[in-house]
mmCIF file of C-alpha atoms and ligand atoms in Angstrom:
data_model
loop_
_atom_site.group_PDB
_atom_site.id
_atom_site.type_symbol
_atom_site.label_atom_id
_atom_site.label_comp_id
_atom_site.label_asym_id
_atom_site.label_seq_id
_atom_site.Cartn_x
_atom_site.Cartn_y
_atom_site.Cartn_z
ATOM 1 C CA MET A 1 76.306 28.008 31.262
ATOM 2 C CA MET A 2 77.344 30.673 33.775
ATOM 3 C CA LYS A 3 77.243 34.111 32.181
ATOM 4 C CA MET A 4 79.957 36.582 33.042
ATOM 5 C CA LYS A 5 80.694 39.888 31.390
ATOM 6 C CA ASP A 6 83.715 40.082 29.108
ATOM 7 C CA LEU A 7 86.277 42.127 31.031
ATOM 8 C CA SER A 8 88.844 42.570 28.272
ATOM 9 C CA ASN A 9 90.439 45.984 28.136
ATOM 10 C CA LYS A 10 88.815 47.172 31.332
ATOM 11 C CA VAL A 11 91.176 49.193 33.519
ATOM 12 C CA ALA A 12 91.682 48.393 37.214
ATOM 13 C CA VAL A 13 93.710 49.816 40.076
ATOM 14 C CA VAL A 14 94.583 47.212 42.713
ATOM 15 C CA THR A 15 96.011 48.560 45.960
ATOM 16 C CA GLY A 16 98.105 46.243 48.061
ATOM 17 C CA ALA A 17 99.052 44.355 44.904
ATOM 18 C CA SER A 18 102.510 43.379 46.189
ATOM 19 C CA SER A 19 101.325 40.321 48.144
ATOM 20 C CA GLY A 20 98.400 38.215 49.321
ATOM 21 C CA ILE A 21 94.880 38.986 48.120
ATOM 22 C CA GLY A 22 95.917 41.986 46.005
ATOM 23 C CA GLU A 23 98.607 40.050 44.160
ATOM 24 C CA ALA A 24 96.261 37.117 43.472
ATOM 25 C CA THR A 25 93.546 39.490 42.278
ATOM 26 C CA ALA A 26 95.895 41.375 39.972
ATOM 27 C CA ARG A 27 96.954 38.058 38.447
ATOM 28 C CA LEU A 28 93.375 36.861 37.940
ATOM 29 C CA LEU A 29 92.241 40.186 36.463
ATOM 30 C CA VAL A 30 95.082 40.078 33.944
ATOM 31 C CA GLN A 31 94.032 36.532 33.003
ATOM 32 C CA GLU A 32 90.559 37.954 32.374
ATOM 33 C CA GLY A 33 92.001 40.539 29.985
ATOM 34 C CA VAL A 34 91.981 43.521 32.352
ATOM 35 C CA ARG A 35 94.751 46.132 32.304
ATOM 36 C CA VAL A 36 95.891 46.416 35.905
ATOM 37 C CA VAL A 37 97.737 49.128 37.799
ATOM 38 C CA LEU A 38 99.634 47.570 40.700
ATOM 39 C CA ALA A 39 99.924 49.915 43.694
ATOM 40 C CA ALA A 40 101.654 49.282 47.036
ATOM 41 C CA ARG A 41 104.808 50.494 48.776
ATOM 42 C CA ARG A 42 107.275 47.696 47.900
ATOM 43 C CA ARG A 43 108.400 48.592 44.391
ATOM 44 C CA ASP A 44 110.647 45.518 43.982
ATOM 45 C CA ARG A 45 107.770 43.149 44.707
ATOM 46 C CA LEU A 46 105.445 44.972 42.326
ATOM 47 C CA GLU A 47 108.036 44.967 39.561
ATOM 48 C CA ALA A 48 108.675 41.241 39.917
ATOM 49 C CA ILE A 49 104.933 40.533 39.631
ATOM 50 C CA ALA A 50 104.505 42.920 36.695
ATOM 51 C CA ALA A 51 107.429 41.309 34.876
ATOM 52 C CA GLU A 52 105.500 38.020 34.968
ATOM 53 C CA LEU A 53 102.231 39.618 33.913
ATOM 54 C CA GLY A 54 103.608 41.446 30.870
ATOM 55 C CA ASP A 55 102.146 44.474 29.096
ATOM 56 C CA ALA A 56 98.796 44.335 30.888
ATOM 57 C CA ALA A 57 100.402 45.357 34.210
ATOM 58 C CA VAL A 58 101.696 48.780 35.205
ATOM 59 C CA VAL A 59 103.538 49.500 38.463
ATOM 60 C CA ILE A 60 102.912 52.719 40.371
ATOM 61 C CA PRO A 61 104.467 52.481 43.851
ATOM 62 C CA THR A 62 102.147 54.235 46.292
ATOM 63 C CA ASP A 63 101.596 54.573 50.021
ATOM 64 C CA VAL A 64 97.805 54.816 50.154
ATOM 65 C CA GLY A 65 97.958 56.661 53.471
ATOM 66 C CA ASP A 66 99.767 59.548 51.763
ATOM 67 C CA HIS A 67 97.370 61.957 50.091
ATOM 68 C CA GLN A 68 99.946 63.366 47.644
ATOM 69 C CA GLN A 69 101.070 59.941 46.481
ATOM 70 C CA VAL A 70 97.472 58.873 45.913
ATOM 71 C CA ARG A 71 96.733 62.003 43.885
ATOM 72 C CA ALA A 72 99.808 61.307 41.765
ATOM 73 C CA LEU A 73 98.701 57.669 41.275
ATOM 74 C CA PHE A 74 95.283 58.608 39.911
ATOM 75 C CA ALA A 75 96.629 61.501 37.831
ATOM 76 C CA ASP A 76 98.933 58.971 36.188
ATOM 77 C CA VAL A 77 96.055 56.505 35.685
ATOM 78 C CA GLY A 78 94.013 59.256 34.010
ATOM 79 C CA LYS A 79 96.874 60.217 31.743
ATOM 80 C CA ARG A 80 97.629 56.647 30.679
ATOM 81 C CA PHE A 81 94.099 55.269 30.300
ATOM 82 C CA GLY A 82 91.693 58.237 30.262
ATOM 83 C CA GLY A 83 89.409 56.485 32.762
ATOM 84 C CA LEU A 84 89.020 53.657 35.232
ATOM 85 C CA ASP A 85 86.596 50.731 35.505
ATOM 86 C CA LEU A 86 87.542 49.153 38.824
ATOM 87 C CA LEU A 87 89.122 50.430 42.007
ATOM 88 C CA PHE A 88 89.987 47.485 44.253
ATOM 89 C CA ASN A 89 90.718 49.021 47.646
ATOM 90 C CA ASN A 90 92.542 46.088 49.145
ATOM 91 C CA ALA A 91 95.657 47.514 50.842
ATOM 92 C CA GLY A 92 95.518 47.123 54.595
ATOM 93 C CA VAL A 93 97.440 46.161 57.687
ATOM 94 C CA GLY A 94 96.588 44.111 60.751
ATOM 95 C CA TYR A 95 97.395 45.252 64.260
ATOM 96 C CA TYR A 96 97.116 42.827 67.136
ATOM 97 C CA ALA A 97 97.311 44.261 70.673
ATOM 98 C CA PRO A 98 94.916 44.178 73.603
ATOM 99 C CA PHE A 99 93.684 47.782 73.609
ATOM 100 C CA ALA A 100 95.065 48.686 77.055
ATOM 101 C CA GLU A 101 98.553 47.766 75.823
ATOM 102 C CA SER A 102 98.167 49.208 72.324
ATOM 103 C CA LYS A 103 100.221 52.155 71.059
ATOM 104 C CA ALA A 104 98.963 55.398 69.542
ATOM 105 C CA GLU A 105 101.573 55.264 66.744
ATOM 106 C CA GLU A 106 100.165 51.884 65.743
ATOM 107 C CA TRP A 107 96.584 53.219 65.798
ATOM 108 C CA GLN A 108 97.779 55.902 63.412
ATOM 109 C CA ARG A 109 99.515 53.447 61.091
ATOM 110 C CA THR A 110 96.459 51.198 61.024
ATOM 111 C CA ILE A 111 93.976 54.013 60.432
ATOM 112 C CA ASP A 112 96.215 55.592 57.763
ATOM 113 C CA ALA A 113 96.338 52.403 55.698
ATOM 114 C CA ASN A 114 92.915 50.889 56.391
ATOM 115 C CA LEU A 115 90.720 53.970 56.483
ATOM 116 C CA TYR A 116 92.485 57.058 55.112
ATOM 117 C CA GLY A 117 93.924 54.906 52.341
ATOM 118 C CA ILE A 118 90.415 54.011 51.203
ATOM 119 C CA LEU A 119 89.146 57.572 51.503
ATOM 120 C CA HIS A 120 92.082 58.984 49.527
ATOM 121 C CA CYS A 121 91.906 56.358 46.785
ATOM 122 C CA THR A 122 88.134 56.463 46.453
ATOM 123 C CA HIS A 123 88.040 60.266 46.326
ATOM 124 C CA ALA A 124 90.738 60.419 43.659
ATOM 125 C CA ALA A 125 89.211 57.562 41.628
ATOM 126 C CA ILE A 126 85.607 58.782 41.352
ATOM 127 C CA PRO A 127 86.229 61.351 38.568
ATOM 128 C CA TRP A 128 87.818 58.616 36.425
ATOM 129 C CA LEU A 129 85.032 56.080 37.152
ATOM 130 C CA ARG A 130 82.316 58.460 35.953
ATOM 131 C CA GLY A 131 80.823 57.639 32.582
ATOM 132 C CA ARG A 132 82.382 54.148 32.440
ATOM 133 C CA PRO A 133 79.638 51.496 32.097
ATOM 134 C CA GLY A 134 79.852 48.880 34.840
ATOM 135 C CA ALA A 135 82.333 50.900 36.901
ATOM 136 C CA MET A 136 82.923 49.543 40.383
ATOM 137 C CA ILE A 137 84.617 50.364 43.651
ATOM 138 C CA SER A 138 85.222 47.188 45.626
ATOM 139 C CA THR A 139 86.795 47.370 49.038
ATOM 140 C CA VAL A 140 88.194 44.686 51.292
ATOM 141 C CA SER A 141 86.796 44.983 54.786
ATOM 142 C CA SER A 142 86.874 41.797 56.854
ATOM 143 C CA VAL A 143 84.868 39.409 58.954
ATOM 144 C CA GLY A 144 86.456 41.766 61.500
ATOM 145 C CA GLY A 145 84.301 44.536 59.964
ATOM 146 C CA ARG A 146 81.208 42.675 61.090
ATOM 147 C CA TYR A 147 82.318 41.143 64.406
ATOM 148 C CA GLY A 148 84.742 42.376 67.053
ATOM 149 C CA ILE A 149 87.608 40.091 68.013
ATOM 150 C CA ALA A 150 89.406 40.477 71.358
ATOM 151 C CA GLY A 151 92.885 41.870 70.723
ATOM 152 C CA TRP A 152 91.970 43.455 67.379
ATOM 153 C CA SER A 153 89.899 46.469 68.500
ATOM 154 C CA VAL A 154 91.651 49.165 66.454
ATOM 155 C CA TYR A 155 91.687 46.935 63.382
ATOM 156 C CA ASN A 156 87.982 46.230 63.980
ATOM 157 C CA ALA A 157 87.343 49.980 64.258
ATOM 158 C CA THR A 158 88.864 50.593 60.815
ATOM 159 C CA LYS A 159 87.058 47.690 59.180
ATOM 160 C CA PHE A 160 83.657 48.580 60.704
ATOM 161 C CA ALA A 161 84.229 52.165 59.517
ATOM 162 C CA VAL A 162 84.740 50.931 55.977
ATOM 163 C CA VAL A 163 81.370 49.145 56.087
ATOM 164 C CA GLY A 164 79.548 52.329 57.154
ATOM 165 C CA PHE A 165 81.399 54.455 54.620
ATOM 166 C CA HIS A 166 80.437 52.066 51.821
ATOM 167 C CA ASP A 167 76.784 51.918 52.766
ATOM 168 C CA ALA A 168 76.550 55.709 52.373
ATOM 169 C CA LEU A 169 78.798 55.871 49.313
ATOM 170 C CA ARG A 170 76.745 53.179 47.560
ATOM 171 C CA LYS A 171 73.662 55.393 47.915
ATOM 172 C CA GLU A 172 75.538 58.462 46.661
ATOM 173 C CA LEU A 173 77.007 56.863 43.546
ATOM 174 C CA ALA A 174 74.255 54.481 42.395
ATOM 175 C CA ALA A 175 72.532 57.087 40.200
ATOM 176 C CA GLU A 176 75.815 57.651 38.368
ATOM 177 C CA GLY A 177 76.100 53.956 37.568
ATOM 178 C CA ILE A 178 79.058 53.350 39.882
ATOM 179 C CA ARG A 179 78.700 50.132 41.847
ATOM 180 C CA VAL A 180 80.050 50.186 45.409
ATOM 181 C CA ALA A 181 80.764 46.800 46.932
ATOM 182 C CA LEU A 182 82.467 45.104 49.862
ATOM 183 C CA ILE A 183 84.357 41.872 50.287
ATOM 184 C CA GLU A 184 84.712 40.604 53.850
ATOM 185 C CA PRO A 185 87.173 37.729 54.075
ATOM 186 C CA GLY A 186 87.708 35.440 57.016
ATOM 187 C CA ALA A 187 91.133 33.886 57.587
ATOM 188 C CA VAL A 188 93.343 33.847 54.469
ATOM 189 C CA TRP A 189 96.907 32.569 54.008
ATOM 190 C CA THR A 190 98.794 35.848 53.375
ATOM 191 C CA GLU A 191 101.455 38.023 55.006
ATOM 192 C CA TRP A 192 98.728 39.775 57.006
ATOM 193 C CA GLY A 193 98.962 39.658 60.810
ATOM 194 C CA ASN A 194 102.726 39.841 60.880
ATOM 195 C CA ASN A 195 102.788 41.368 64.350
ATOM 196 C CA VAL A 196 101.346 38.121 65.693
ATOM 197 C CA PRO A 197 103.950 35.370 66.277
ATOM 198 C CA ALA A 198 104.261 33.500 62.976
ATOM 199 C CA GLU A 199 103.721 30.104 64.575
ATOM 200 C CA ALA A 200 100.408 31.170 66.180
ATOM 201 C CA MET A 201 99.198 32.560 62.855
ATOM 202 C CA ARG A 202 100.196 29.377 61.048
ATOM 203 C CA GLU A 203 98.444 27.174 63.595
ATOM 204 C CA ARG A 204 95.221 29.148 63.371
ATOM 205 C CA ARG A 205 95.219 29.063 59.586
ATOM 206 C CA MET A 206 96.024 25.335 59.591
ATOM 207 C CA SER A 207 93.258 24.551 62.054
ATOM 208 C CA LEU A 208 90.713 26.510 59.996
ATOM 209 C CA ASP A 209 91.924 25.229 56.627
ATOM 210 C CA ALA A 210 92.135 28.933 55.764
ATOM 211 C CA LEU A 211 91.245 30.445 52.408
ATOM 212 C CA HIS A 212 93.887 31.058 49.784
ATOM 213 C CA PRO A 213 94.241 34.537 48.276
ATOM 214 C CA GLU A 214 92.907 33.129 44.981
ATOM 215 C CA ASP A 215 89.576 32.328 46.691
ATOM 216 C CA VAL A 216 89.091 36.016 47.479
ATOM 217 C CA ALA A 217 90.275 37.057 44.011
ATOM 218 C CA GLN A 218 87.501 34.878 42.538
ATOM 219 C CA ALA A 219 84.895 36.664 44.661
ATOM 220 C CA LEU A 220 86.089 40.011 43.296
ATOM 221 C CA VAL A 221 86.066 38.884 39.669
ATOM 222 C CA TYR A 222 82.610 37.298 40.101
ATOM 223 C CA SER A 223 81.169 40.558 41.422
ATOM 224 C CA PHE A 224 82.911 42.740 38.840
ATOM 225 C CA ALA A 225 81.791 40.532 35.934
ATOM 226 C CA GLN A 226 78.066 40.906 36.662
ATOM 227 C CA PRO A 227 75.863 42.968 34.331
ATOM 228 C CA ASP A 228 76.202 46.742 34.802
ATOM 229 C CA ASN A 229 72.870 46.988 36.676
ATOM 230 C CA VAL A 230 73.694 44.173 39.103
ATOM 231 C CA LEU A 231 75.381 45.050 42.370
ATOM 232 C CA VAL A 232 76.767 42.209 44.459
ATOM 233 C CA GLU A 233 76.804 44.514 47.446
ATOM 234 C CA GLU A 234 78.652 42.406 49.953
ATOM 235 C CA ILE A 235 80.478 39.089 49.933
ATOM 236 C CA LEU A 236 81.447 37.593 53.269
ATOM 237 C CA VAL A 237 83.719 34.695 52.430
ATOM 238 C CA ARG A 238 85.227 32.538 55.154
ATOM 239 C CA PRO A 239 86.795 29.137 55.606
ATOM 240 C CA LEU A 240 84.036 26.617 56.281
ATOM 241 C CA LEU A 241 85.669 25.704 59.585
ATOM 242 C CA GLN A 242 85.863 29.319 60.813
ATOM 243 C CA THR A 243 82.773 29.410 62.994
ATOM 244 C CA SER A 244 84.122 32.151 65.249
ATOM 245 C CA PRO A 245 83.758 35.099 65.193
HETATM 246 P P1 LIG B 301 99.177 41.065 52.932
HETATM 247 O O1 LIG B 301 99.897 41.586 54.119
HETATM 248 O O2 LIG B 301 99.741 39.908 52.190
HETATM 249 O O3 LIG B 301 98.907 42.237 51.887
HETATM 250 C C1 LIG B 301 98.647 43.555 52.274
HETATM 251 C C2 LIG B 301 98.950 44.456 51.103
HETATM 252 O O4 LIG B 301 98.644 45.799 51.474
HETATM 253 C C3 LIG B 301 100.410 44.420 50.697
HETATM 254 O O5 LIG B 301 100.482 44.412 49.280
HETATM 255 C C4 LIG B 301 100.967 45.720 51.250
HETATM 256 O O6 LIG B 301 101.982 46.169 50.384
HETATM 257 C C5 LIG B 301 99.745 46.618 51.134
HETATM 258 N N1 LIG B 301 99.793 47.781 52.011
HETATM 259 C C6 LIG B 301 99.800 47.826 53.359
HETATM 260 N N2 LIG B 301 99.878 49.099 53.791
HETATM 261 C C7 LIG B 301 99.907 49.880 52.675
HETATM 262 C C8 LIG B 301 99.989 51.269 52.443
HETATM 263 N N3 LIG B 301 100.061 52.154 53.453
HETATM 264 N N4 LIG B 301 100.012 51.712 51.169
HETATM 265 C C9 LIG B 301 99.952 50.850 50.130
HETATM 266 N N5 LIG B 301 99.863 49.522 50.288
HETATM 267 C C10 LIG B 301 99.844 49.036 51.542
HETATM 268 O O7 LIG B 301 97.726 40.708 53.477
HETATM 269 P P2 LIG B 301 96.298 40.409 52.773
HETATM 270 O O8 LIG B 301 96.444 40.117 51.359
HETATM 271 O O9 LIG B 301 95.636 39.438 53.651
HETATM 272 O O10 LIG B 301 95.584 41.817 52.993
HETATM 273 C C11 LIG B 301 94.735 42.412 52.050
HETATM 274 C C12 LIG B 301 93.505 42.951 52.741
HETATM 275 O O11 LIG B 301 92.751 41.864 53.245
HETATM 276 C C13 LIG B 301 93.763 43.878 53.914
HETATM 277 O O12 LIG B 301 92.908 44.993 53.834
HETATM 278 C C14 LIG B 301 93.415 43.007 55.119
HETATM 279 O O13 LIG B 301 93.009 43.774 56.224
HETATM 280 C C15 LIG B 301 92.288 42.182 54.541
HETATM 281 N N6 LIG B 301 91.967 40.951 55.262
HETATM 282 C C16 LIG B 301 92.883 39.926 55.379
HETATM 283 C C17 LIG B 301 92.549 38.775 56.054
HETATM 284 C C18 LIG B 301 93.505 37.655 56.239
HETATM 285 O O14 LIG B 301 93.234 36.727 57.030
HETATM 286 N N7 LIG B 301 94.611 37.611 55.542
HETATM 287 C C19 LIG B 301 91.212 38.613 56.655
HETATM 288 C C20 LIG B 301 90.320 39.716 56.430
HETATM 289 C C21 LIG B 301 90.705 40.839 55.763
HETATM 290 P P3 LIG B 301 103.304 47.007 50.787
HETATM 291 O O15 LIG B 301 103.776 46.503 52.105
HETATM 292 O O16 LIG B 301 104.221 46.701 49.633
HETATM 293 O O17 LIG B 301 102.859 48.433 50.800
#
């Protein structure tokens, strides 16, 4: 029989929990007995999800690109739970534009969510992860963090940056027992990519038989539920038919 650690009463923060991969992961973690803090900007969406999940879910609306809001989020987590077992850095935005036509305001928005968001959350979470057996930081990069894709250069820049940041952070935190891991999804059916025409996005996902958010949630729970000394460092999970990039 497959052995997985019992996750009941662990505490997790899931960023970007208002839709897609984050929502599916929050739901699966709660099913596994984890107490989950749902963070994202859309309070109404978070509250609707939390209402379904019951007492195990707490809503703390947060823009991860905003340092003050992130500090407040983790101060609240500390006060409520006294510690943290899992930070799932999942919040992120896509930005499609050939670089020559791209806009500096959009670079900023993309970097704020996809890179600063992870730095802010990780920095604020580390004190609460210390001393918690099996603690983990898991961050969603992308297949686009391993391969460049024409039209996605600024997005690729943020996702590649996350990979480098994690490789160093993993080496810094290992001795403290904090596992640092990456999940790199290929195409997933979510709200992501909403600056690409919806029909083009739908066609691509159809043609690839894209992943569902639950497929990525399972990868996260699998890695989190390993023994405390086992680090599943990186999971690149893609639709079988996605052979490019
Ligand atoms: P969604 O657009 O469905 O979800 C993105 C989530 O991130 C939402 O909950 C959104 O919530 C949140 N978010 C965005 N910006 C911020 C912010 N500044 N502060 C807080 N929350 C924010 O897409 P996915 O589920 O697909 O995206 C999750 C992650 O997966 C992203 O990092 C994305 O880059 C990555 N990814 C997705 C792929 C795909 O094909 N779908 C492929 C590879 C990687 P709100 O708007 O309420 O703040």
